[in-house]
Amino acid sequence: MTDWEAMIDEYGPLVVGISWRILGHASDVEDNVQEVFFAAYRLQAKQTVRHWRGLLRRLATLGALAKLRRRRNDCSLEAVAPVDRSGLPEEDAIRQELEAKLRAAIAALPEREAASFSLRYYEGLTLPEIAQSLGINYSAAATALCRARAKLQNHFAEAMAEDK
Amino acid sequence: MANNQARENDGHPLDELSPGLRRGVEAIVQKPVPEQVMHRALQAARRQRLTEADSQPRLVNRRWLRLALPCGLSAAAIVVAILSRVAPLSDSTVPGQAVAPSAQTTIAPSLPTAWACHRALSQSPEAFFAMLDLQAQHMLRPEPQSIQASVYPHFPQPTL
């Protein structure tokens, strides 16, 4: 029988971190973390799980990306993380704007491309690790990553040109 | 593609990105998870686990229920069969009220039946004494004539 308290203690910060970087929204992060562990619990009841870290990373990434797509524009004040007061207000505004743009652009990508991009640049995984996490082969992971990077670079290049 | 793959295997991942995209990723990656968000999310996951733990005994109870239900029904059927043998079911329409034996099925008046005594006592002590008087009168009467009973009328009729 799986010790779920120990599982949450060991892998909870990983799941919360992945959810936070993709979503950036406190209540969505909370929901996603619950759903990830519940999904893992249900999977574990049906089959033996050998690699918990990979499974939870995959569930957290795909779940967060799905939530990102579904999220509405309305958000309450309590859901927004406190503003970093250490930097200048202008830098805060620029940083938050870049975050919002990147999240919106990632939400527009296909699932595999968005997941590959998030795992590579948010979590620092290598291509073999990305392929293993998503359950796809190496070439599929590489192709998805290249496409995601190209689309997002074009999107940000256009955005920066518009700002100028 | 090969150059890109070589870049992906060496150096920092963010080196693979254009400056604009890199700024966006850095804005997200360098921002740590707020402690309050981490704490609330982990607490929510732990609370949910309690719900799942509660659901496991229910699953075990369901298995026992599947065994207990047919056993209980079988036991109830056995008890009903035993009771029906001990006390034949009456065809009374009123529950709890026994049907009085009809005049055609009058039992030999040597002794009052337990049912007759019970019924008389349930009505009143006077009814009970009246029943005893009636029994006594029956006992004083001459013996009834033998009853001829035959299923086959063409054959010699036995005498009871």
mmCIF file of C-alpha atoms in Angstrom:
data_model
loop_
_atom_site.group_PDB
_atom_site.id
_atom_site.type_symbol
_atom_site.label_atom_id
_atom_site.label_comp_id
_atom_site.label_asym_id
_atom_site.label_seq_id
_atom_site.Cartn_x
_atom_site.Cartn_y
_atom_site.Cartn_z
ATOM 1 C CA MET A 1 0.000 0.000 0.000
ATOM 2 C CA THR A 2 1.357 3.400 -1.026
ATOM 3 C CA ASP A 3 2.196 5.825 1.749
ATOM 4 C CA TRP A 4 0.506 8.887 0.329
ATOM 5 C CA GLU A 5 1.609 11.210 3.075
ATOM 6 C CA ALA A 6 5.209 10.400 2.245
ATOM 7 C CA MET A 7 4.456 10.741 -1.469
ATOM 8 C CA ILE A 8 3.058 14.219 -0.997
ATOM 9 C CA ASP A 9 5.989 15.205 1.209
ATOM 10 C CA GLU A 10 8.488 13.958 -1.340
ATOM 11 C CA TYR A 11 6.886 14.946 -4.646
ATOM 12 C CA GLY A 12 4.458 17.676 -3.600
ATOM 13 C CA PRO A 13 6.942 20.535 -4.086
ATOM 14 C CA LEU A 14 7.790 19.206 -7.562
ATOM 15 C CA VAL A 15 4.131 19.139 -8.567
ATOM 16 C CA VAL A 16 3.433 22.561 -7.058
ATOM 17 C CA GLY A 17 6.471 24.047 -8.805
ATOM 18 C CA ILE A 18 5.485 22.705 -12.226
ATOM 19 C CA SER A 19 1.898 23.883 -11.754
ATOM 20 C CA TRP A 20 2.991 27.319 -10.579
ATOM 21 C CA ARG A 21 5.363 27.959 -13.476
ATOM 22 C CA ILE A 22 2.759 26.972 -16.055
ATOM 23 C CA LEU A 23 -0.298 28.521 -14.418
ATOM 24 C CA GLY A 24 0.960 31.349 -12.177
ATOM 25 C CA HIS A 25 -2.442 31.345 -10.486
ATOM 26 C CA ALA A 26 -2.776 30.259 -6.855
ATOM 27 C CA SER A 27 -6.218 28.635 -6.939
ATOM 28 C CA ASP A 28 -5.489 26.874 -10.235
ATOM 29 C CA VAL A 29 -2.250 25.549 -8.755
ATOM 30 C CA GLU A 30 -4.130 24.229 -5.742
ATOM 31 C CA ASP A 31 -6.712 22.509 -7.949
ATOM 32 C CA ASN A 32 -4.099 21.021 -10.235
ATOM 33 C CA VAL A 33 -2.068 19.591 -7.362
ATOM 34 C CA GLN A 34 -5.149 17.881 -5.950
ATOM 35 C CA GLU A 35 -6.104 16.499 -9.336
ATOM 36 C CA VAL A 36 -2.576 15.242 -10.018
ATOM 37 C CA PHE A 37 -2.364 13.221 -6.812
ATOM 38 C CA PHE A 38 -5.895 11.924 -7.233
ATOM 39 C CA ALA A 39 -5.131 10.835 -10.794
ATOM 40 C CA ALA A 40 -1.928 9.178 -9.593
ATOM 41 C CA TYR A 41 -3.874 7.396 -6.887
ATOM 42 C CA ARG A 42 -6.360 6.054 -9.399
ATOM 43 C CA LEU A 43 -3.595 4.950 -11.767
ATOM 44 C CA GLN A 44 -1.749 3.219 -8.973
ATOM 45 C CA ALA A 45 -4.902 1.271 -8.104
ATOM 46 C CA LYS A 46 -5.017 -0.130 -11.646
ATOM 47 C CA GLN A 47 -1.332 -0.725 -12.377
ATOM 48 C CA THR A 48 2.042 -0.759 -10.716
ATOM 49 C CA VAL A 49 3.856 2.569 -10.968
ATOM 50 C CA ARG A 50 7.615 2.238 -11.132
ATOM 51 C CA HIS A 51 8.676 5.798 -11.765
ATOM 52 C CA TRP A 52 6.655 8.159 -9.606
ATOM 53 C CA ARG A 53 8.650 11.267 -10.411
ATOM 54 C CA GLY A 54 8.126 10.856 -14.163
ATOM 55 C CA LEU A 55 4.438 10.084 -13.773
ATOM 56 C CA LEU A 56 3.738 13.016 -11.482
ATOM 57 C CA ARG A 57 5.749 15.365 -13.673
ATOM 58 C CA ARG A 58 3.732 14.272 -16.706
ATOM 59 C CA LEU A 59 0.375 14.550 -14.922
ATOM 60 C CA ALA A 60 1.257 17.955 -13.473
ATOM 61 C CA THR A 61 2.425 19.341 -16.825
ATOM 62 C CA LEU A 62 -0.479 18.081 -18.890
ATOM 63 C CA GLY A 63 -3.029 18.984 -16.222
ATOM 64 C CA ALA A 64 -1.664 22.496 -15.816
ATOM 65 C CA LEU A 65 -1.585 23.066 -19.568
ATOM 66 C CA ALA A 66 -5.193 21.913 -19.862
ATOM 67 C CA LYS A 67 -6.179 24.317 -17.106
ATOM 68 C CA LEU A 68 -4.245 27.109 -18.766
ATOM 69 C CA ARG A 69 -6.291 26.677 -21.890
ATOM 70 C CA ARG A 70 -9.564 26.609 -20.042
ATOM 71 C CA ARG A 71 -8.871 29.482 -17.713
ATOM 72 C CA ARG A 72 -11.023 32.519 -18.016
ATOM 73 C CA ASN A 73 -9.732 36.057 -17.858
ATOM 74 C CA ASP A 74 -11.434 36.766 -14.545
ATOM 75 C CA CYS A 75 -9.309 36.243 -11.436
ATOM 76 C CA SER A 76 -9.864 37.329 -7.832
ATOM 77 C CA LEU A 77 -7.357 39.352 -5.837
ATOM 78 C CA GLU A 78 -6.643 36.462 -3.474
ATOM 79 C CA ALA A 79 -5.653 34.228 -6.385
ATOM 80 C CA VAL A 80 -2.868 36.570 -7.534
ATOM 81 C CA ALA A 81 0.525 36.085 -5.911
ATOM 82 C CA PRO A 82 1.887 39.038 -3.944
ATOM 83 C CA VAL A 83 3.888 41.448 -6.075
ATOM 84 C CA ASP A 84 7.680 41.317 -5.728
ATOM 85 C CA ARG A 85 8.463 44.652 -4.058
ATOM 86 C CA SER A 86 12.207 44.225 -4.268
ATOM 87 C CA GLY A 87 12.328 45.383 -7.911
ATOM 88 C CA LEU A 88 11.242 48.650 -9.466
ATOM 89 C CA PRO A 89 7.560 48.921 -10.274
ATOM 90 C CA GLU A 90 8.334 49.271 -13.961
ATOM 91 C CA GLU A 91 10.357 46.069 -13.992
ATOM 92 C CA ASP A 92 7.541 44.302 -12.170
ATOM 93 C CA ALA A 93 5.061 45.427 -14.759
ATOM 94 C CA ILE A 94 7.324 44.340 -17.622
ATOM 95 C CA ARG A 95 7.984 40.977 -15.982
ATOM 96 C CA GLN A 96 4.292 40.331 -15.378
ATOM 97 C CA GLU A 97 3.477 41.330 -18.913
ATOM 98 C CA LEU A 98 6.076 38.952 -20.310
ATOM 99 C CA GLU A 99 4.745 36.153 -18.115
ATOM 100 C CA ALA A 100 1.198 36.752 -19.286
ATOM 101 C CA LYS A 101 2.258 36.853 -22.939
ATOM 102 C CA LEU A 102 4.270 33.671 -22.702
ATOM 103 C CA ARG A 103 1.497 31.803 -20.897
ATOM 104 C CA ALA A 104 -1.050 32.944 -23.457
ATOM 105 C CA ALA A 105 1.239 31.851 -26.292
ATOM 106 C CA ILE A 106 1.891 28.457 -24.696
ATOM 107 C CA ALA A 107 -1.836 27.970 -24.151
ATOM 108 C CA ALA A 108 -2.308 28.367 -27.919
ATOM 109 C CA LEU A 109 0.182 25.583 -28.748
ATOM 110 C CA PRO A 110 -0.810 21.940 -29.283
ATOM 111 C CA GLU A 111 -0.547 19.836 -26.151
ATOM 112 C CA ARG A 112 2.620 17.937 -27.068
ATOM 113 C CA GLU A 113 4.478 21.070 -28.163
ATOM 114 C CA ALA A 114 3.428 23.025 -25.072
ATOM 115 C CA ALA A 115 4.406 20.123 -22.805
ATOM 116 C CA SER A 116 7.788 19.668 -24.511
ATOM 117 C CA PHE A 117 8.538 23.377 -24.220
ATOM 118 C CA SER A 118 7.519 23.534 -20.552
ATOM 119 C CA LEU A 119 9.525 20.450 -19.601
ATOM 120 C CA ARG A 120 12.601 21.669 -21.446
ATOM 121 C CA TYR A 121 12.738 25.328 -20.416
ATOM 122 C CA TYR A 122 10.836 25.399 -17.133
ATOM 123 C CA GLU A 123 12.107 22.100 -15.722
ATOM 124 C CA GLY A 124 15.425 21.782 -17.571
ATOM 125 C CA LEU A 125 14.823 18.233 -18.826
ATOM 126 C CA THR A 126 16.827 16.716 -21.683
ATOM 127 C CA LEU A 127 15.125 15.373 -24.789
ATOM 128 C CA PRO A 128 15.334 11.723 -23.686
ATOM 129 C CA GLU A 129 13.788 12.694 -20.365
ATOM 130 C CA ILE A 130 11.046 14.662 -22.127
ATOM 131 C CA ALA A 131 10.317 11.693 -24.385
ATOM 132 C CA GLN A 132 10.120 9.369 -21.389
ATOM 133 C CA SER A 133 7.914 11.761 -19.382
ATOM 134 C CA LEU A 134 5.431 12.209 -22.223
ATOM 135 C CA GLY A 135 5.505 8.599 -23.341
ATOM 136 C CA ILE A 136 6.672 9.416 -26.875
ATOM 137 C CA ASN A 137 9.806 8.578 -28.835
ATOM 138 C CA TYR A 138 12.880 10.779 -29.051
ATOM 139 C CA SER A 139 12.251 12.128 -32.545
ATOM 140 C CA ALA A 140 8.662 13.056 -31.717
ATOM 141 C CA ALA A 141 9.855 14.954 -28.665
ATOM 142 C CA ALA A 142 12.557 16.741 -30.641
ATOM 143 C CA THR A 143 10.123 17.706 -33.392
ATOM 144 C CA ALA A 144 7.550 19.002 -30.895
ATOM 145 C CA LEU A 145 10.189 21.037 -29.104
ATOM 146 C CA CYS A 146 11.545 22.573 -32.294
ATOM 147 C CA ARG A 147 8.090 23.547 -33.486
ATOM 148 C CA ALA A 148 7.143 25.054 -30.133
ATOM 149 C CA ARG A 149 10.327 27.055 -29.977
ATOM 150 C CA ALA A 150 9.912 28.359 -33.524
ATOM 151 C CA LYS A 151 6.298 29.419 -32.954
ATOM 152 C CA LEU A 152 7.021 31.148 -29.681
ATOM 153 C CA GLN A 153 10.086 32.915 -31.008
ATOM 154 C CA ASN A 154 8.055 34.243 -33.903
ATOM 155 C CA HIS A 155 5.323 35.325 -31.532
ATOM 156 C CA PHE A 156 7.728 37.178 -29.257
ATOM 157 C CA ALA A 157 9.598 38.713 -32.155
ATOM 158 C CA GLU A 158 6.322 40.130 -33.464
ATOM 159 C CA ALA A 159 5.359 41.348 -30.002
ATOM 160 C CA MET A 160 8.686 43.119 -29.519
ATOM 161 C CA ALA A 161 8.407 44.691 -32.974
ATOM 162 C CA GLU A 162 4.944 45.979 -32.085
ATOM 163 C CA ASP A 163 6.225 47.420 -28.816
ATOM 164 C CA LYS A 164 8.929 49.340 -30.693
ATOM 165 C CA MET B 1 17.966 20.169 -36.746
ATOM 166 C CA ALA B 2 21.284 18.452 -35.919
ATOM 167 C CA ASN B 3 22.755 21.779 -34.765
ATOM 168 C CA ASN B 4 19.706 22.362 -32.654
ATOM 169 C CA GLN B 5 20.015 18.904 -31.128
ATOM 170 C CA ALA B 6 23.700 19.516 -30.372
ATOM 171 C CA ARG B 7 22.745 22.768 -28.671
ATOM 172 C CA GLU B 8 20.062 21.006 -26.690
ATOM 173 C CA ASN B 9 22.531 18.510 -25.313
ATOM 174 C CA ASP B 10 25.162 21.057 -24.246
ATOM 175 C CA GLY B 11 24.939 24.271 -22.259
ATOM 176 C CA HIS B 12 22.005 25.836 -20.550
ATOM 177 C CA PRO B 13 18.588 25.242 -22.099
ATOM 178 C CA LEU B 14 17.800 28.965 -22.176
ATOM 179 C CA ASP B 15 20.768 29.495 -24.505
ATOM 180 C CA GLU B 16 18.667 27.892 -27.210
ATOM 181 C CA LEU B 17 16.110 30.688 -27.136
ATOM 182 C CA SER B 18 15.928 34.039 -28.825
ATOM 183 C CA PRO B 19 16.462 37.051 -26.532
ATOM 184 C CA GLY B 20 12.780 38.015 -26.409
ATOM 185 C CA LEU B 21 11.587 34.501 -25.648
ATOM 186 C CA ARG B 22 14.390 34.005 -23.159
ATOM 187 C CA ARG B 23 13.269 37.058 -21.203
ATOM 188 C CA GLY B 24 9.770 35.670 -20.992
ATOM 189 C CA VAL B 25 10.958 32.271 -19.782
ATOM 190 C CA GLU B 26 13.343 33.826 -17.271
ATOM 191 C CA ALA B 27 10.536 35.979 -15.894
ATOM 192 C CA ILE B 28 8.651 32.782 -15.073
ATOM 193 C CA VAL B 29 11.511 30.515 -14.012
ATOM 194 C CA GLN B 30 13.261 33.012 -11.738
ATOM 195 C CA LYS B 31 10.083 33.737 -9.801
ATOM 196 C CA PRO B 32 9.938 31.263 -6.886
ATOM 197 C CA VAL B 33 6.754 29.606 -5.723
ATOM 198 C CA PRO B 34 5.233 31.770 -2.962
ATOM 199 C CA GLU B 35 5.359 30.010 0.377
ATOM 200 C CA GLN B 36 1.654 30.523 0.945
ATOM 201 C CA VAL B 37 0.814 28.917 -2.396
ATOM 202 C CA MET B 38 3.072 25.946 -1.664
ATOM 203 C CA HIS B 39 1.620 25.455 1.810
ATOM 204 C CA ARG B 40 -2.021 25.696 0.727
ATOM 205 C CA ALA B 41 -1.568 23.382 -2.244
ATOM 206 C CA LEU B 42 0.148 20.693 -0.166
ATOM 207 C CA GLN B 43 -2.455 20.996 2.576
ATOM 208 C CA ALA B 44 -5.217 20.604 0.002
ATOM 209 C CA ALA B 45 -3.537 17.480 -1.384
ATOM 210 C CA ARG B 46 -3.187 16.007 2.111
ATOM 211 C CA ARG B 47 -6.824 16.742 2.934
ATOM 212 C CA GLN B 48 -7.900 15.021 -0.248
ATOM 213 C CA ARG B 49 -5.841 11.987 0.630
ATOM 214 C CA LEU B 50 -7.845 11.694 3.844
ATOM 215 C CA THR B 51 -10.974 11.432 1.713
ATOM 216 C CA GLU B 52 -9.411 8.694 -0.367
ATOM 217 C CA ALA B 53 -8.364 6.848 2.794
ATOM 218 C CA ASP B 54 -11.940 7.061 4.032
ATOM 219 C CA SER B 55 -13.158 5.639 0.764
ATOM 220 C CA GLN B 56 -10.962 2.544 1.102
ATOM 221 C CA PRO B 57 -12.814 1.114 4.130
ATOM 222 C CA ARG B 58 -16.041 1.724 2.236
ATOM 223 C CA LEU B 59 -14.715 -0.402 -0.581
ATOM 224 C CA VAL B 60 -13.893 -3.134 1.920
ATOM 225 C CA ASN B 61 -17.393 -2.835 3.465
ATOM 226 C CA ARG B 62 -18.947 -3.233 0.038
ATOM 227 C CA ARG B 63 -17.160 -6.555 -0.345
ATOM 228 C CA TRP B 64 -18.452 -7.709 2.991
ATOM 229 C CA LEU B 65 -21.904 -6.481 2.048
ATOM 230 C CA ARG B 66 -21.880 -8.653 -1.039
ATOM 231 C CA LEU B 67 -21.237 -11.677 1.180
ATOM 232 C CA ALA B 68 -23.462 -10.622 4.052
ATOM 233 C CA LEU B 69 -26.525 -9.881 1.952
ATOM 234 C CA PRO B 70 -27.084 -13.345 0.451
ATOM 235 C CA CYS B 71 -26.147 -14.990 3.757
ATOM 236 C CA GLY B 72 -28.638 -12.818 5.576
ATOM 237 C CA LEU B 73 -31.367 -13.551 3.080
ATOM 238 C CA SER B 74 -30.665 -17.281 3.314
ATOM 239 C CA ALA B 75 -30.780 -17.153 7.091
ATOM 240 C CA ALA B 76 -34.047 -15.228 6.984
ATOM 241 C CA ALA B 77 -35.542 -17.799 4.589
ATOM 242 C CA ILE B 78 -34.486 -20.646 6.896
ATOM 243 C CA VAL B 79 -36.011 -18.902 9.908
ATOM 244 C CA VAL B 80 -39.264 -18.314 8.054
ATOM 245 C CA ALA B 81 -39.379 -21.969 6.985
ATOM 246 C CA ILE B 82 -38.808 -23.151 10.552
ATOM 247 C CA LEU B 83 -41.421 -20.816 11.960
ATOM 248 C CA SER B 84 -43.932 -21.802 9.316
ATOM 249 C CA ARG B 85 -43.492 -25.444 10.313
ATOM 250 C CA VAL B 86 -43.825 -24.678 14.016
ATOM 251 C CA ALA B 87 -46.810 -22.323 13.656
ATOM 252 C CA PRO B 88 -48.783 -22.769 10.439
ATOM 253 C CA LEU B 89 -49.551 -19.454 8.796
ATOM 254 C CA SER B 90 -53.163 -18.415 9.085
ATOM 255 C CA ASP B 91 -55.036 -17.027 6.133
ATOM 256 C CA SER B 92 -56.450 -14.153 8.099
ATOM 257 C CA THR B 93 -56.558 -10.822 6.333
ATOM 258 C CA VAL B 94 -56.100 -8.925 9.566
ATOM 259 C CA PRO B 95 -52.485 -9.206 10.819
ATOM 260 C CA GLY B 96 -52.183 -10.477 14.364
ATOM 261 C CA GLN B 97 -55.669 -11.836 14.408
ATOM 262 C CA ALA B 98 -56.118 -15.572 14.052
ATOM 263 C CA VAL B 99 -59.022 -16.972 12.166
ATOM 264 C CA ALA B 100 -61.539 -18.852 14.234
ATOM 265 C CA PRO B 101 -62.028 -22.420 13.140
ATOM 266 C CA SER B 102 -65.188 -22.774 11.114
ATOM 267 C CA ALA B 103 -68.155 -24.797 12.304
ATOM 268 C CA GLN B 104 -67.478 -27.461 9.663
ATOM 269 C CA THR B 105 -64.029 -28.120 11.043
ATOM 270 C CA THR B 106 -64.959 -28.366 14.676
ATOM 271 C CA ILE B 107 -62.256 -30.162 16.563
ATOM 272 C CA ALA B 108 -63.124 -32.975 18.898
ATOM 273 C CA PRO B 109 -64.407 -31.295 22.057
ATOM 274 C CA SER B 110 -62.408 -33.422 24.514
ATOM 275 C CA LEU B 111 -60.162 -30.485 25.475
ATOM 276 C CA PRO B 112 -60.072 -26.815 24.430
ATOM 277 C CA THR B 113 -57.176 -25.969 22.147
ATOM 278 C CA ALA B 114 -54.422 -23.618 23.184
ATOM 279 C CA TRP B 115 -55.559 -21.217 20.505
ATOM 280 C CA ALA B 116 -59.136 -21.226 21.812
ATOM 281 C CA CYS B 117 -57.937 -20.558 25.339
ATOM 282 C CA HIS B 118 -55.677 -17.758 24.185
ATOM 283 C CA ARG B 119 -58.403 -16.134 22.145
ATOM 284 C CA ALA B 120 -60.904 -16.329 24.959
ATOM 285 C CA LEU B 121 -58.461 -14.905 27.487
ATOM 286 C CA SER B 122 -57.546 -12.075 25.103
ATOM 287 C CA GLN B 123 -61.211 -11.090 24.950
ATOM 288 C CA SER B 124 -62.071 -11.234 28.661
ATOM 289 C CA PRO B 125 -62.052 -13.581 31.648
ATOM 290 C CA GLU B 126 -65.802 -14.017 31.173
ATOM 291 C CA ALA B 127 -65.281 -15.217 27.637
ATOM 292 C CA PHE B 128 -62.755 -17.737 28.881
ATOM 293 C CA PHE B 129 -65.195 -19.141 31.451
ATOM 294 C CA ALA B 130 -67.940 -19.216 28.826
ATOM 295 C CA MET B 131 -65.649 -21.261 26.590
ATOM 296 C CA LEU B 132 -65.007 -23.697 29.430
ATOM 297 C CA ASP B 133 -68.748 -24.010 30.038
ATOM 298 C CA LEU B 134 -69.292 -24.737 26.352
ATOM 299 C CA GLN B 135 -66.600 -27.395 26.419
ATOM 300 C CA ALA B 136 -68.212 -28.963 29.430
ATOM 301 C CA GLN B 137 -71.582 -29.054 27.673
ATOM 302 C CA HIS B 138 -69.960 -30.733 24.664
ATOM 303 C CA MET B 139 -68.456 -33.343 26.902
ATOM 304 C CA LEU B 140 -71.843 -34.173 28.369
ATOM 305 C CA ARG B 141 -73.463 -34.699 24.936
ATOM 306 C CA PRO B 142 -73.632 -38.233 23.433
ATOM 307 C CA GLU B 143 -70.830 -39.197 21.042
ATOM 308 C CA PRO B 144 -71.349 -38.046 17.478
ATOM 309 C CA GLN B 145 -72.216 -40.554 14.822
ATOM 310 C CA SER B 146 -69.480 -41.982 12.707
ATOM 311 C CA ILE B 147 -68.761 -39.995 9.647
ATOM 312 C CA GLN B 148 -68.666 -41.708 6.401
ATOM 313 C CA ALA B 149 -65.838 -40.447 4.275
ATOM 314 C CA SER B 150 -64.994 -41.804 0.934
ATOM 315 C CA VAL B 151 -63.022 -40.536 -1.973
ATOM 316 C CA TYR B 152 -64.259 -43.337 -4.255
ATOM 317 C CA PRO B 153 -68.063 -43.596 -4.022
ATOM 318 C CA HIS B 154 -68.244 -46.845 -5.961
ATOM 319 C CA PHE B 155 -66.106 -48.769 -3.546
ATOM 320 C CA PRO B 156 -67.088 -49.989 -0.081
ATOM 321 C CA GLN B 157 -67.110 -47.026 2.167
ATOM 322 C CA PRO B 158 -64.830 -47.145 5.172
ATOM 323 C CA THR B 159 -66.146 -46.159 8.526
ATOM 324 C CA LEU B 160 -64.252 -43.676 10.684
#
